[in-house]
Structure formats: structure tokens, C-alpha cells
Short mmCIF file of N, CA and C in Angstrom, two decimals:
data_model
loop_
_atom_site.label_atom_id
_atom_site.label_comp_id
_atom_site.label_asym_id
_atom_site.label_seq_id
_atom_site.Cartn_x
_atom_site.Cartn_y
_atom_site.Cartn_z
N MET B 554 0.43 -1.30 -0.08
CA MET B 554 0.23 0.02 0.19
C MET B 554 1.05 1.26 0.04
N ALA B 555 2.08 1.45 0.65
CA ALA B 555 2.95 2.52 0.55
C ALA B 555 3.50 2.54 -0.47
N ILE B 556 3.55 1.36 -1.19
CA ILE B 556 4.25 2.14 -2.67
C ILE B 556 2.85 2.31 -4.26
N LEU B 557 2.04 1.83 -3.36
CA LEU B 557 0.79 2.36 -4.72
C LEU B 557 0.38 3.44 -4.36
N GLU B 558 0.11 3.91 -2.94
CA GLU B 558 -0.06 5.69 -2.23
C GLU B 558 1.02 6.24 -3.41
N VAL B 559 2.02 6.08 -3.24
CA VAL B 559 2.62 7.37 -3.31
C VAL B 559 3.24 7.29 -5.27
N ALA B 560 2.71 5.69 -5.46
CA ALA B 560 2.65 6.00 -7.31
C ALA B 560 1.12 6.98 -7.76
N ASN B 561 0.41 6.91 -6.91
CA ASN B 561 -0.65 6.91 -7.34
C ASN B 561 -0.63 8.34 -8.02
N ILE B 562 0.17 8.57 -7.09
CA ILE B 562 0.42 10.70 -6.93
C ILE B 562 0.30 11.10 -8.16
N PRO B 563 2.06 10.41 -8.96
CA PRO B 563 2.28 11.27 -10.42
C PRO B 563 1.16 10.45 -11.74
N LEU B 564 0.63 9.29 -11.37
CA LEU B 564 -0.71 7.74 -12.17
C LEU B 564 -1.30 8.85 -12.35
N GLN B 565 -2.40 9.38 -11.23
CA GLN B 565 -3.42 10.52 -11.15
C GLN B 565 -2.97 11.86 -11.43
N ALA B 566 -2.03 12.72 -11.51
CA ALA B 566 -1.50 13.71 -11.86
C ALA B 566 -1.41 13.54 -13.86
N PHE B 567 -0.82 12.37 -13.88
CA PHE B 567 -0.96 12.40 -15.63
C PHE B 567 -2.04 12.11 -16.43
N ILE B 568 -3.19 11.32 -15.46
CA ILE B 568 -4.04 10.65 -16.17
C ILE B 568 -5.37 12.18 -15.95
N TRP B 569 -5.27 12.44 -14.93
CA TRP B 569 -6.18 13.83 -14.83
C TRP B 569 -5.67 15.39 -16.04
N PHE B 570 -4.57 15.63 -15.55
CA PHE B 570 -3.72 16.97 -16.26
C PHE B 570 -3.33 15.89 -17.72
N GLY B 571 -2.80 15.29 -17.72
CA GLY B 571 -1.97 15.16 -19.42
C GLY B 571 -3.31 14.12 -20.00
N VAL B 572 -3.80 13.28 -19.89
CA VAL B 572 -4.90 12.49 -20.94
C VAL B 572 -5.65 13.02 -21.09
N ILE B 573 -6.72 13.72 -19.65
CA ILE B 573 -7.74 13.69 -19.94
C ILE B 573 -7.45 15.19 -20.31
N GLY B 574 -6.61 16.24 -19.96
CA GLY B 574 -6.26 17.80 -20.05
C GLY B 574 -7.00 18.80 -19.58
N LEU B 575 -7.27 18.03 -18.04
CA LEU B 575 -8.13 19.24 -17.06
C LEU B 575 -6.98 20.32 -16.79
N PRO B 576 -7.09 21.82 -17.07
CA PRO B 576 -6.45 22.78 -16.71
C PRO B 576 -5.98 22.75 -15.67
N THR B 577 -4.83 23.05 -15.86
CA THR B 577 -3.69 23.27 -14.77
C THR B 577 -4.18 25.05 -13.78
N THR B 578 -5.71 24.95 -13.22
CA THR B 578 -6.04 26.29 -12.46
C THR B 578 -5.70 26.13 -10.96
N TRP B 579 -5.44 27.29 -10.35
CA TRP B 579 -5.16 27.32 -9.05
C TRP B 579 -6.50 26.21 -8.33
N PRO B 580 -8.08 26.44 -8.78
CA PRO B 580 -8.64 25.45 -7.98
C PRO B 580 -8.27 24.38 -7.89
N ASN B 581 -8.27 23.61 -9.71
CA ASN B 581 -7.89 22.44 -9.77
C ASN B 581 -6.44 21.99 -8.90
N LEU B 582 -5.53 22.57 -9.13
CA LEU B 582 -3.58 22.38 -8.73
C LEU B 582 -3.94 22.55 -6.94
N THR B 583 -4.72 23.08 -6.22
CA THR B 583 -5.17 23.16 -4.80
C THR B 583 -5.80 21.74 -4.15
N GLY B 584 -7.00 21.86 -5.24
CA GLY B 584 -7.61 20.22 -4.93
C GLY B 584 -6.99 18.96 -4.95
N PHE B 585 -6.25 19.26 -6.35
CA PHE B 585 -4.96 17.31 -6.22
C PHE B 585 -3.87 17.86 -5.36
N THR B 586 -3.84 18.89 -4.90
CA THR B 586 -2.22 18.76 -3.72
C THR B 586 -3.23 18.14 -2.91
N LEU B 587 -4.84 18.75 -2.36
CA LEU B 587 -4.95 18.34 -0.98
C LEU B 587 -5.11 16.80 -1.28
N PHE B 588 -5.50 16.11 -1.94
CA PHE B 588 -5.77 14.68 -2.37
C PHE B 588 -4.17 13.74 -1.99
N ALA B 589 -3.13 14.67 -3.09
CA ALA B 589 -1.55 14.55 -3.28
C ALA B 589 -1.09 13.93 -1.20
N ILE B 590 -1.42 15.37 -0.41
CA ILE B 590 -1.32 15.05 0.62
C ILE B 590 -1.15 13.86 1.24
N LEU B 591 -3.07 14.06 1.54
CA LEU B 591 -3.22 12.50 2.15
C LEU B 591 -2.63 11.22 1.18
N LEU B 592 -2.33 11.01 0.21
CA LEU B 592 -1.38 9.89 -0.14
C LEU B 592 -0.24 9.78 0.60
N ILE B 593 0.32 10.86 0.39
CA ILE B 593 1.57 10.83 1.26
C ILE B 593 1.65 10.50 2.72
N GLN B 594 0.26 10.79 3.14
CA GLN B 594 0.52 10.42 4.63
C GLN B 594 -0.11 8.95 4.92
N GLY B 595 -0.76 8.59 4.15
CA GLY B 595 -1.01 7.21 3.75
C GLY B 595 0.07 6.77 3.53
N ALA B 596 0.36 6.76 2.31
CA ALA B 596 2.24 5.74 2.15
C ALA B 596 2.37 6.04 3.77
N ALA B 597 3.43 7.05 3.76
CA ALA B 597 4.03 6.97 5.12
C ALA B 597 3.34 6.18 6.48
N TYR B 598 2.34 5.89 7.01
CA TYR B 598 1.59 4.96 7.59
C TYR B 598 1.81 3.36 7.53
N TRP B 599 1.51 3.50 6.50
CA TRP B 599 1.68 1.75 5.98
C TRP B 599 3.11 1.70 5.85
N SER B 600 3.92 2.31 5.33
CA SER B 600 5.52 2.48 5.27
C SER B 600 5.57 1.94 7.25
N ALA B 601 5.04 2.54 7.90
CA ALA B 601 5.43 2.26 9.63
C ALA B 601 4.87 1.73 10.09
N LYS B 602 3.26 1.04 9.50
CA LYS B 602 2.89 -0.10 9.93
C LYS B 602 3.86 -1.61 9.29
N LEU B 603 4.34 -1.47 8.47
CA LEU B 603 5.22 -2.33 7.61
C LEU B 603 5.94 -2.65 8.59
N ASP B 604 7.19 -1.16 8.41
CA ASP B 604 8.08 -1.62 10.00
C ASP B 604 7.97 -2.02 10.75
N GLN B 605 6.82 -1.84 11.45
CA GLN B 605 6.31 -2.57 12.87
C GLN B 605 6.31 -3.40 12.80
N LEU B 606 5.46 -4.00 11.76
CA LEU B 606 5.31 -5.90 11.32
C LEU B 606 6.27 -6.35 11.80
N ARG B 607 7.33 -5.92 10.80
CA ARG B 607 8.99 -6.38 10.33
C ARG B 607 9.77 -6.83 12.15
N THR B 608 9.56 -6.00 12.45
CA THR B 608 10.30 -4.92 13.69
C THR B 608 9.46 -5.40 14.95
N ARG B 609 8.50 -5.98 14.71
CA ARG B 609 7.68 -6.33 15.86
C ARG B 609 8.09 -5.24 17.27
N ARG B 610 7.71 -4.63 16.81
CA ARG B 610 7.38 -3.01 17.71
C ARG B 610 6.15 -3.00 18.27
N PRO B 611 5.81 -2.65 19.64
CA PRO B 611 4.27 -2.67 19.84
C PRO B 611 3.21 -1.28 19.14
N HIS B 612 4.26 -0.41 18.59
CA HIS B 612 3.41 0.59 17.72
C HIS B 612 4.43 0.79 16.77
N PRO B 613 3.36 1.65 15.35
CA PRO B 613 4.29 2.37 14.42
C PRO B 613 5.43 3.37 14.99
N ARG B 614 6.18 3.60 14.24
CA ARG B 614 7.01 5.02 14.02
C ARG B 614 5.95 5.78 14.03
N GLY B 615 6.26 6.86 14.17
CA GLY B 615 6.05 8.54 13.64
C GLY B 615 4.80 8.38 14.20
N LEU B 616 3.96 8.00 14.91
CA LEU B 616 2.10 8.26 15.61
C LEU B 616 1.94 9.59 16.09
N ALA B 617 2.78 10.54 16.78
CA ALA B 617 2.99 11.92 17.01
C ALA B 617 2.50 12.43 16.04
N ALA B 618 3.71 12.32 14.81
CA ALA B 618 3.40 12.99 13.76
C ALA B 618 1.51 12.77 12.68
N PHE B 619 0.76 11.62 13.13
CA PHE B 619 0.06 10.85 12.52
C PHE B 619 -0.77 12.07 13.57
N ALA B 620 -0.95 11.42 14.53
CA ALA B 620 -1.74 12.34 15.38
C ALA B 620 -1.86 14.16 15.55
N ALA B 621 -0.19 14.50 15.00
CA ALA B 621 -0.41 15.76 14.62
C ALA B 621 -1.42 16.08 13.24
N ALA B 622 -1.17 15.71 12.35
CA ALA B 622 -1.90 15.36 11.08
C ALA B 622 -3.64 15.42 11.44
N ARG B 623 -3.46 14.51 12.04
CA ARG B 623 -5.39 14.14 12.69
C ARG B 623 -6.03 15.02 13.13
N LYS B 624 -4.90 16.54 13.67
CA LYS B 624 -5.85 17.70 14.29
C LYS B 624 -5.68 18.24 13.19
N LEU B 625 -4.56 18.24 12.34
CA LEU B 625 -3.60 19.86 11.53
C LEU B 625 -4.88 19.97 10.25
N ASN B 626 -5.26 18.41 9.56
CA ASN B 626 -5.36 18.00 8.87
C ASN B 626 -7.14 18.36 8.32
N PRO B 627 -7.99 18.67 9.23
CA PRO B 627 -9.20 19.29 8.81
C PRO B 627 -9.13 20.86 9.21
N LEU B 628 -8.06 21.50 9.30
CA LEU B 628 -7.96 22.71 9.14
C LEU B 628 -7.69 22.82 7.58
N LEU B 629 -6.32 22.40 7.58
CA LEU B 629 -6.03 22.36 5.92
C LEU B 629 -7.16 21.99 4.77
N LEU B 630 -8.00 20.82 4.96
CA LEU B 630 -9.01 20.88 4.13
C LEU B 630 -10.26 21.83 4.07
N THR B 631 -10.37 21.91 5.01
CA THR B 631 -11.58 23.22 5.19
C THR B 631 -10.85 24.22 4.76
N ALA B 632 -9.74 24.66 4.95
CA ALA B 632 -9.57 26.17 3.96
C ALA B 632 -9.41 25.15 2.23
N GLY B 633 -8.85 24.35 1.80
CA GLY B 633 -9.65 24.00 0.81
C GLY B 633 -10.84 23.85 0.06
N LEU B 634 -11.08 23.15 0.92
CA LEU B 634 -12.68 23.03 0.31
C LEU B 634 -13.35 24.87 -0.09
N LEU B 635 -13.24 25.51 1.45
CA LEU B 635 -13.51 26.68 0.59
C LEU B 635 -13.27 27.80 -0.48
N ALA B 636 -11.63 27.39 -0.37
CA ALA B 636 -11.63 28.13 -1.50
C ALA B 636 -12.05 27.21 -3.01
N THR B 637 -11.72 26.63 -3.20
CA THR B 637 -12.29 25.49 -4.51
C THR B 637 -13.77 26.02 -4.22
N GLY B 638 -14.47 25.76 -3.28
CA GLY B 638 -15.77 26.23 -3.10
C GLY B 638 -16.41 27.77 -3.79
N ALA B 639 -15.44 28.15 -3.38
CA ALA B 639 -15.74 29.47 -3.56
C ALA B 639 -15.46 29.68 -5.15
N ALA B 640 -14.52 29.18 -5.89
CA ALA B 640 -13.75 29.71 -7.17
C ALA B 640 -15.24 28.79 -7.79
N VAL B 641 -15.80 27.88 -7.87
CA VAL B 641 -16.85 26.62 -8.27
C VAL B 641 -17.65 28.08 -7.99
N LEU B 642 -18.12 28.09 -6.92
CA LEU B 642 -19.33 29.61 -7.45
C LEU B 642 -19.10 30.98 -8.15
N THR B 643 -18.04 31.38 -8.07
CA THR B 643 -17.60 32.26 -9.06
C THR B 643 -17.40 32.13 -10.57
N ASP B 644 -16.88 31.05 -11.01
CA ASP B 644 -16.17 30.52 -11.92
C ASP B 644 -16.48 29.26 -12.70
N PRO B 645 -18.01 28.29 -12.28
CA PRO B 645 -17.98 27.26 -12.34
C PRO B 645 -16.98 26.55 -13.70
N GLY B 646 -17.53 25.37 -13.81
CA GLY B 646 -16.30 24.85 -15.18
C GLY B 646 -15.46 24.05 -14.63
N GLY B 647 -14.52 23.65 -15.87
CA GLY B 647 -13.64 22.70 -16.04
C GLY B 647 -12.32 23.17 -14.82
N GLY B 648 -12.09 24.63 -14.62
CA GLY B 648 -11.05 25.29 -13.95
C GLY B 648 -11.50 24.85 -12.56
N THR B 649 -12.88 24.75 -12.10
CA THR B 649 -13.03 24.58 -10.58
C THR B 649 -13.56 23.35 -10.38
N TRP B 650 -14.71 22.76 -10.69
CA TRP B 650 -15.08 21.54 -10.31
C TRP B 650 -13.98 20.40 -10.22
N PRO B 651 -13.96 20.08 -10.88
CA PRO B 651 -12.59 19.17 -10.62
C PRO B 651 -11.43 18.85 -9.49
N GLY B 652 -11.48 20.41 -9.56
CA GLY B 652 -10.55 21.20 -7.95
C GLY B 652 -11.44 20.58 -6.70
N LEU B 653 -12.66 20.84 -6.27
CA LEU B 653 -13.53 20.78 -5.44
C LEU B 653 -13.27 19.04 -5.56
N GLY B 654 -13.32 18.60 -6.86
CA GLY B 654 -13.86 17.19 -6.45
C GLY B 654 -12.64 16.21 -5.68
N PHE B 655 -11.25 16.91 -6.02
CA PHE B 655 -10.39 16.70 -5.84
C PHE B 655 -10.05 16.95 -4.35
N ALA B 656 -10.28 17.91 -3.79
CA ALA B 656 -10.49 18.62 -2.23
C ALA B 656 -11.56 17.41 -1.41
N LEU B 657 -12.85 17.01 -1.84
CA LEU B 657 -13.58 16.24 -1.60
C LEU B 657 -12.81 14.82 -1.26
N PHE B 658 -12.78 14.29 -1.84
CA PHE B 658 -11.83 13.37 -2.27
C PHE B 658 -10.42 13.28 -1.59
N ALA B 659 -10.13 14.27 -0.90
CA ALA B 659 -9.06 13.90 0.00
C ALA B 659 -9.30 14.00 1.31
N VAL B 660 -10.95 14.95 1.67
CA VAL B 660 -11.62 14.85 3.01
C VAL B 660 -11.58 13.08 3.42
N LEU B 661 -12.32 12.25 2.06
CA LEU B 661 -12.49 11.27 2.33
C LEU B 661 -11.19 10.32 2.62
N GLU B 662 -10.48 10.89 1.87
CA GLU B 662 -9.16 9.96 2.28
C GLU B 662 -8.87 10.08 3.74
N HIS B 663 -8.96 11.30 4.37
CA HIS B 663 -8.54 11.61 5.71
C HIS B 663 -9.59 11.06 6.29
N VAL B 664 -11.03 11.12 6.50
CA VAL B 664 -12.13 9.67 7.66
C VAL B 664 -11.11 8.30 7.74
N ASN B 665 -10.70 8.16 5.27
CA ASN B 665 -10.46 6.70 5.49
C ASN B 665 -9.63 6.38 6.59
N TYR B 666 -7.91 7.48 6.11
CA TYR B 666 -7.00 7.18 7.19
C TYR B 666 -7.69 7.31 8.67
N PHE B 667 -8.12 8.34 8.90
CA PHE B 667 -7.88 9.03 10.65
C PHE B 667 -8.96 8.46 11.70
N HIS B 668 -10.35 7.99 10.53
CA HIS B 668 -11.49 8.10 11.46
C HIS B 668 -12.02 6.63 11.23
N VAL B 669 -12.92 6.25 10.56
CA VAL B 669 -13.21 4.80 9.47
C VAL B 669 -12.82 4.45 8.63
N GLN B 670 -12.60 3.57 8.38
CA GLN B 670 -12.52 2.41 7.26
C GLN B 670 -13.61 2.29 6.43
N LEU B 671 -13.00 3.78 4.78
CA LEU B 671 -14.41 3.40 4.02
C LEU B 671 -13.89 2.67 2.69
N MET B 672 -13.09 2.21 2.74
CA MET B 672 -12.54 1.27 1.49
C MET B 672 -13.12 -0.29 1.43
N HIS B 673 -13.50 -0.49 1.31
CA HIS B 673 -14.00 -2.33 1.24
C HIS B 673 -13.35 -2.56 -0.72
N ASP B 674 -12.20 -2.85 -0.37
CA ASP B 674 -12.07 -4.03 -1.75
C ASP B 674 -11.56 -5.06 -1.99
N THR B 675 -11.83 -6.14 -0.43
CA THR B 675 -11.73 -6.98 -0.92
C THR B 675 -13.15 -8.37 -0.52
N ALA B 676 -13.44 -9.23 -0.75
CA ALA B 676 -14.94 -9.82 -0.39
C ALA B 676 -14.85 -10.11 0.80
N ALA B 677 -13.26 -10.31 1.90
CA ALA B 677 -13.93 -10.55 3.58
C ALA B 677 -14.02 -8.78 3.88
N ASP B 678 -13.69 -7.72 3.24
CA ASP B 678 -13.92 -6.54 3.51
C ASP B 678 -15.35 -6.53 3.53
N LEU B 679 -15.71 -6.71 2.73
CA LEU B 679 -17.21 -6.49 2.16
C LEU B 679 -17.92 -7.58 2.93
N ARG B 680 -17.92 -8.95 3.36
CA ARG B 680 -18.45 -9.67 4.32
C ARG B 680 -18.80 -8.54 5.54
N ARG B 681 -17.93 -8.22 6.28
CA ARG B 681 -17.28 -7.51 7.21
C ARG B 681 -18.36 -6.22 7.17
N LEU B 682 -18.55 -5.28 5.91
CA LEU B 682 -19.50 -4.44 6.13
C LEU B 682 -20.43 -4.90 6.22
N ARG B 683 -20.71 -5.72 5.49
CA ARG B 683 -22.43 -6.18 5.60
C ARG B 683 -22.88 -6.30 7.17
N THR B 684 -22.16 -7.29 7.27
CA THR B 684 -22.56 -8.00 9.03
C THR B 684 -22.44 -7.00 9.83
N VAL B 685 -21.18 -6.25 9.91
CA VAL B 685 -21.03 -5.45 11.26
C VAL B 685 -20.87 -4.14 11.06
N GLY B 686 -20.59 -3.68 9.69
CA GLY B 686 -20.43 -2.11 9.65
C GLY B 686 -19.62 -1.71 9.77
N LEU B 687 -19.49 -0.39 9.38
CA LEU B 687 -18.25 0.36 9.47
C LEU B 687 -17.88 -0.11 10.69
N ARG B 688 -16.35 0.36 10.41
CA ARG B 688 -14.92 -0.36 11.68
C ARG B 688 -13.92 1.01 11.02
N ARG B 689 -13.58 0.96 12.50
CA ARG B 689 -12.55 2.40 13.00
C ARG B 689 -11.38 2.13 11.96
N SER B 690 -10.35 2.70 11.22
CA SER B 690 -9.06 2.46 10.77
C SER B 690 -8.48 2.02 11.97
N GLN B 691 -6.85 1.16 10.95
CA GLN B 691 -6.15 1.24 11.09
C GLN B 691 -5.60 1.75 12.17
N LEU B 692 -5.25 3.26 11.27
CA LEU B 692 -4.47 4.02 12.07
C LEU B 692 -4.91 4.57 12.99
N ALA B 693 -6.18 4.46 13.20
CA ALA B 693 -7.29 5.34 14.24
C ALA B 693 -7.15 4.37 15.36
N ARG B 694 -7.41 2.97 15.14
CA ARG B 694 -6.98 1.68 16.35
C ARG B 694 -5.54 2.58 17.01
N ASP B 695 -4.59 2.94 15.69
CA ASP B 695 -2.78 3.02 16.28
C ASP B 695 -2.72 4.08 17.72
N LEU B 696 -3.47 4.69 16.93
CA LEU B 696 -3.62 6.50 17.85
C LEU B 696 -3.87 6.23 19.34
N THR B 697 -5.34 5.92 19.09
CA THR B 697 -5.85 5.23 20.14
C THR B 697 -5.21 4.49 21.30
N ARG B 698 -4.62 3.62 20.93
CA ARG B 698 -3.26 2.77 21.84
C ARG B 698 -2.40 3.69 22.26
N ILE B 699 -1.86 4.51 21.73
CA ILE B 699 -0.54 5.60 22.18
C ILE B 699 -1.49 6.49 22.79
N THR B 700 -2.40 7.19 23.28
CA THR B 700 -3.55 8.29 23.76
C THR B 700 -3.98 7.59 25.35
N ARG B 701 -3.83 6.16 25.56
CA ARG B 701 -4.44 5.84 26.33
C ARG B 701 -3.34 5.75 27.86
#
């Protein structure tokens, strides 16, 4: 997951701005940057989690940084949503809507990493979702362990 999250940044940039040809306006780049920041945080967490499993540490390294990100991300995401949302209101179109979409996707990534698992990509995940419902994300559980 760590490698895939980082690889997704240039891949998604290439697809959206290169292949599809979205304009590189400040709202689109702002939203995409928020999305990329969350992917980097996700990659960092999965890298730390892999290190924890390999070294048999009780907790992943860097949890204090993730705890700070959990508090700072909502401020950054809110500012990005307000900026891209205002841009959509003043000049709706291809130069603004995608940026708002990227910003909203960044919010979903934040929720997925820091609060509840939204991504269900295996049969076992889907079964659990149907029978139990949403569950706390792995990072949220790790952060709870260090704050007790």
C-alpha cells in the first residue's frame, strides 16, 4: 500500500492533467495537492506499519506525527474546500469543479485513514461491512493505543 499510494500521485496527475486534459488552474491544483498530501500521509503510515510488523515493535513509528496530522488536516481541508468551493461559485466549469472534487476526495481519504475504514476492496472486507458495518481504521486504532 505504501508504494501504491505514492505511485498514485504521478499516475493520477498524468491521467487527469495529461490524458484527460484538465486545466492546471489554481483550484484544480489546490484540490489535487490536498489529495496528494493525504496519499503521502497514507503511504507514510503503511510504511510505518510494515516496519512495525517487521521489527515487532508494539506501535508504528511516527504516531505523534500522525496524531498531529489528524488535528491539522481538518483545518487544511476546510481551507481547501472553502477556496475551491468559492472558485466553483464564481467561475463554474472545468477549471474549478475538478479541484473541488479532488478536495472532497481528500476529505474522504482523511476519514478513511484517521477515522473509519471507507475502502472495502476485498470479499472479506465487504462481508464484514455487510454484517458489522463500518469499523475504525487501523491508524485510528493505533492512535488510540498511544493516547491511553
